[in-house]
PDB file of C-alpha atoms in Angstrom:
ATOM      1  CA  VAL L   1       0.118  -0.040  -0.005  1.00 89.00           C
ATOM      2  CA  GLN L   2       1.229   3.488  -0.929  1.00 94.00           C
ATOM      3  CA  LEU L   3       0.033   6.774   0.477  1.00 97.00           C
ATOM      4  CA  GLN L   4       2.015   9.777  -0.804  1.00 96.00           C
ATOM      5  CA  ALA L   5       0.528  13.166  -0.257  1.00 98.00           C
ATOM      6  CA  SER L   6       1.817  16.371  -2.057  1.00 98.00           C
ATOM      7  CA  GLY L   7       0.833  19.819  -3.068  1.00 98.00           C
ATOM      8  CA  GLY L   8       1.630  21.590   0.169  1.00 98.00           C
ATOM      9  CA  GLY L   9       3.587  24.831   0.571  1.00 97.00           C
ATOM     10  CA  LEU L  10       3.594  28.201   1.982  1.00 98.00           C
ATOM     11  CA  VAL L  11       0.567  30.295   1.328  1.00 98.00           C
ATOM     12  CA  GLN L  12      -0.820  33.645   2.667  1.00 98.00           C
ATOM     13  CA  PRO L  13      -3.862  33.841   4.792  1.00 98.00           C
ATOM     14  CA  GLY L  14      -6.893  33.629   2.669  1.00 97.00           C
ATOM     15  CA  GLY L  15      -5.191  31.789   0.032  1.00 98.00           C
ATOM     16  CA  SER L  16      -5.884  28.332  -1.384  1.00 98.00           C
ATOM     17  CA  LEU L  17      -4.015  25.077  -2.015  1.00 98.00           C
ATOM     18  CA  ARG L  18      -4.915  21.679  -3.621  1.00 98.00           C
ATOM     19  CA  LEU L  19      -3.404  18.736  -2.135  1.00 98.00           C
ATOM     20  CA  SER L  20      -3.159  15.336  -3.836  1.00 98.00           C
ATOM     21  CA  CYS L  21      -2.515  11.760  -2.316  1.00 98.00           C
ATOM     22  CA  VAL L  22      -1.453   9.163  -4.799  1.00 97.00           C
ATOM     23  CA  THR L  23      -2.522   5.745  -3.534  1.00 96.00           C
ATOM     24  CA  SER L  24      -1.846   2.258  -4.568  1.00 93.00           C
ATOM     25  CA  GLY L  25      -3.272  -1.098  -3.193  1.00 92.00           C
ATOM     26  CA  ILE L  26      -6.571   0.679  -2.041  1.00 93.00           C
ATOM     27  CA  SER L  27      -9.919   0.375  -3.451  1.00 91.00           C
ATOM     28  CA  PHE L  28     -11.854   3.649  -3.245  1.00 92.00           C
ATOM     29  CA  ARG L  29     -15.037   1.658  -4.003  1.00 92.00           C
ATOM     30  CA  GLU L  30     -14.602  -0.444  -0.814  1.00 93.00           C
ATOM     31  CA  ASN L  31     -12.847   1.922   1.568  1.00 94.00           C
ATOM     32  CA  ALA L  32     -13.495   5.378   3.169  1.00 96.00           C
ATOM     33  CA  MET L  33     -10.716   7.754   2.680  1.00 97.00           C
ATOM     34  CA  ALA L  34      -9.741  10.805   4.508  1.00 98.00           C
ATOM     35  CA  TRP L  35      -7.324  13.712   4.874  1.00 98.00           C
ATOM     36  CA  PHE L  36      -5.708  14.158   8.293  1.00 98.00           C
ATOM     37  CA  ARG L  37      -3.406  16.753   9.685  1.00 98.00           C
ATOM     38  CA  GLN L  38      -0.988  17.172  12.580  1.00 98.00           C
ATOM     39  CA  ALA L  39       0.029  20.446  13.977  1.00 96.00           C
ATOM     40  CA  PRO L  40       3.210  20.501  16.141  1.00 93.00           C
ATOM     41  CA  GLY L  41       2.394  19.388  19.614  1.00 95.00           C
ATOM     42  CA  LYS L  42      -1.023  18.104  18.672  1.00 96.00           C
ATOM     43  CA  GLN L  43      -2.555  14.928  17.841  1.00 96.00           C
ATOM     44  CA  ARG L  44      -3.311  13.820  14.367  1.00 97.00           C
ATOM     45  CA  GLU L  45      -6.872  14.547  13.477  1.00 97.00           C
ATOM     46  CA  LEU L  46      -9.207  13.828  10.658  1.00 97.00           C
ATOM     47  CA  VAL L  47     -10.027  16.921   8.762  1.00 97.00           C
ATOM     48  CA  VAL L  48     -12.252  15.640   5.832  1.00 97.00           C
ATOM     49  CA  GLY L  49     -13.475  12.162   5.107  1.00 97.00           C
ATOM     50  CA  ILE L  50     -15.402  10.514   2.487  1.00 96.00           C
ATOM     51  CA  ASN L  51     -16.962   7.033   2.436  1.00 94.00           C
ATOM     52  CA  ALA L  52     -17.099   4.529  -0.321  1.00 92.00           C
ATOM     53  CA  SER L  53     -20.662   5.737  -1.121  1.00 92.00           C
ATOM     54  CA  GLY L  54     -19.498   9.379  -1.490  1.00 90.00           C
ATOM     55  CA  TYR L  55     -20.879  10.760   1.664  1.00 91.00           C
ATOM     56  CA  SER L  56     -18.363  13.215   3.299  1.00 91.00           C
ATOM     57  CA  THR L  57     -17.732  14.596   6.656  1.00 90.00           C
ATOM     58  CA  HIS L  58     -15.789  17.780   7.750  1.00 89.00           C
ATOM     59  CA  LEU L  59     -14.143  18.963  10.875  1.00 88.00           C
ATOM     60  CA  ASP L  60     -16.234  22.008  11.860  1.00 88.00           C
ATOM     61  CA  SER L  61     -13.435  24.491  11.119  1.00 88.00           C
ATOM     62  CA  ALA L  62     -13.070  22.931   7.587  1.00 90.00           C
ATOM     63  CA  LYS L  63     -16.820  23.324   6.739  1.00 92.00           C
ATOM     64  CA  GLY L  64     -17.366  25.537   3.830  1.00 93.00           C
ATOM     65  CA  ARG L  65     -13.596  25.882   3.050  1.00 97.00           C
ATOM     66  CA  PHE L  66     -12.227  22.322   2.438  1.00 97.00           C
ATOM     67  CA  THR L  67     -13.527  19.856  -0.303  1.00 97.00           C
ATOM     68  CA  ILE L  68     -12.538  16.274  -0.677  1.00 97.00           C
ATOM     69  CA  SER L  69     -12.713  14.382  -3.943  1.00 96.00           C
ATOM     70  CA  ARG L  70     -11.251  11.303  -5.491  1.00 96.00           C
ATOM     71  CA  ASP L  71     -10.207   9.927  -8.957  1.00 94.00           C
ATOM     72  CA  ARG L  72     -11.144   6.237  -8.786  1.00 91.00           C
ATOM     73  CA  ALA L  73      -9.483   5.570 -12.065  1.00 92.00           C
ATOM     74  CA  LYS L  74      -6.147   7.069 -11.077  1.00 94.00           C
ATOM     75  CA  ASN L  75      -6.599   6.118  -7.341  1.00 94.00           C
ATOM     76  CA  ILE L  76      -5.814   9.840  -6.325  1.00 97.00           C
ATOM     77  CA  LEU L  77      -7.499  11.593  -3.475  1.00 98.00           C
ATOM     78  CA  TYR L  78      -7.601  15.437  -3.401  1.00 98.00           C
ATOM     79  CA  LEU L  79      -8.194  18.105  -0.952  1.00 98.00           C
ATOM     80  CA  GLN L  80      -9.155  21.576  -2.175  1.00 98.00           C
ATOM     81  CA  MET L  81      -8.409  24.098   0.641  1.00 98.00           C
ATOM     82  CA  ASN L  82      -9.758  27.647   0.446  1.00 98.00           C
ATOM     83  CA  SER L  83      -9.674  30.609   2.795  1.00 98.00           C
ATOM     84  CA  LEU L  84      -6.693  29.247   4.605  1.00 98.00           C
ATOM     85  CA  ASN L  85      -5.688  30.675   7.962  1.00 97.00           C
ATOM     86  CA  ALA L  86      -2.939  30.172  10.448  1.00 96.00           C
ATOM     87  CA  GLU L  87      -4.725  27.444  12.266  1.00 96.00           C
ATOM     88  CA  ASP L  88      -4.588  25.202   9.115  1.00 97.00           C
ATOM     89  CA  THR L  89      -0.796  25.005   9.407  1.00 98.00           C
ATOM     90  CA  ALA L  90      -0.032  21.419   9.837  1.00 98.00           C
ATOM     91  CA  ILE L  91       1.340  18.447   8.034  1.00 98.00           C
ATOM     92  CA  TYR L  92      -1.391  16.768   5.999  1.00 98.00           C
ATOM     93  CA  TYR L  93      -1.770  13.135   5.310  1.00 98.00           C
ATOM     94  CA  CYS L  94      -4.166  10.780   3.766  1.00 98.00           C
ATOM     95  CA  ASN L  95      -5.283   7.296   4.876  1.00 98.00           C
ATOM     96  CA  SER L  96      -8.283   5.175   5.124  1.00 97.00           C
ATOM     97  CA  PRO L  97     -10.074   5.517   8.568  1.00 97.00           C
ATOM     98  CA  TYR L  98     -12.387   2.940  10.185  1.00 96.00           C
ATOM     99  CA  SER L  99     -14.753   5.784  10.784  1.00 95.00           C
ATOM    100  CA  ILE L 100     -15.146   9.193   9.167  1.00 94.00           C
ATOM    101  CA  THR L 101     -17.428  10.470  11.926  1.00 93.00           C
ATOM    102  CA  ILE L 102     -14.925  10.837  14.653  1.00 93.00           C
ATOM    103  CA  LYS L 103     -11.930  13.095  14.984  1.00 93.00           C
ATOM    104  CA  PHE L 104      -9.370  10.462  15.970  1.00 95.00           C
ATOM    105  CA  PRO L 105     -10.245   7.305  14.159  1.00 95.00           C
ATOM    106  CA  GLY L 106      -8.043   4.285  13.715  1.00 95.00           C
ATOM    107  CA  VAL L 107      -6.701   3.818  10.189  1.00 96.00           C
ATOM    108  CA  ARG L 108      -6.137   0.869   8.125  1.00 96.00           C
ATOM    109  CA  PHE L 109      -2.736   1.417   6.729  1.00 96.00           C
ATOM    110  CA  PRO L 110       0.666   2.655   7.874  1.00 96.00           C
ATOM    111  CA  TRP L 111       1.132   6.313   7.501  1.00 97.00           C
ATOM    112  CA  GLY L 112       2.692   7.502   4.202  1.00 95.00           C
ATOM    113  CA  GLN L 113       4.464  10.804   3.426  1.00 92.00           C
ATOM    114  CA  GLY L 114       2.692  13.862   4.444  1.00 97.00           C
ATOM    115  CA  THR L 115       2.910  17.292   3.051  1.00 98.00           C
ATOM    116  CA  GLN L 116       3.535  20.522   4.999  1.00 98.00           C
ATOM    117  CA  VAL L 117       1.075  23.306   4.771  1.00 98.00           C
ATOM    118  CA  THR L 118       2.196  26.709   6.206  1.00 98.00           C
ATOM    119  CA  VAL L 119      -0.183  29.530   6.260  1.00 98.00           C
ATOM    120  CA  SER L 120       1.614  32.708   7.075  1.00 96.00           C
ATOM    121  CA  SER L 121       2.064  36.368   5.700  1.00 95.00           C
TER     122      SER L 121
END
């Protein structure tokens, strides 16, 4: 199983980023997927999740700003992030959670490479 996130960077407050997670060995038709983030000194938390049927959930702070999508043919998970603020600064990861309705779910696979998002002026 491969989970490789990319697309992070330094962005000014109010800016946007689109993250990608290239996966292999995971069926999007059978597994929920999610984006997680871990800020310094904090626990890794689920930010946005999508189940196999397409139902999505969002951390309250991400509602209206973050959108998760997936390309089943390419096995790529995306996260469009708009109106970014300093509190969004973290390393972002993707994985398949056992639940998309809780903030700290267990995950099915070892963590892969994350991507750093820094929001600063």
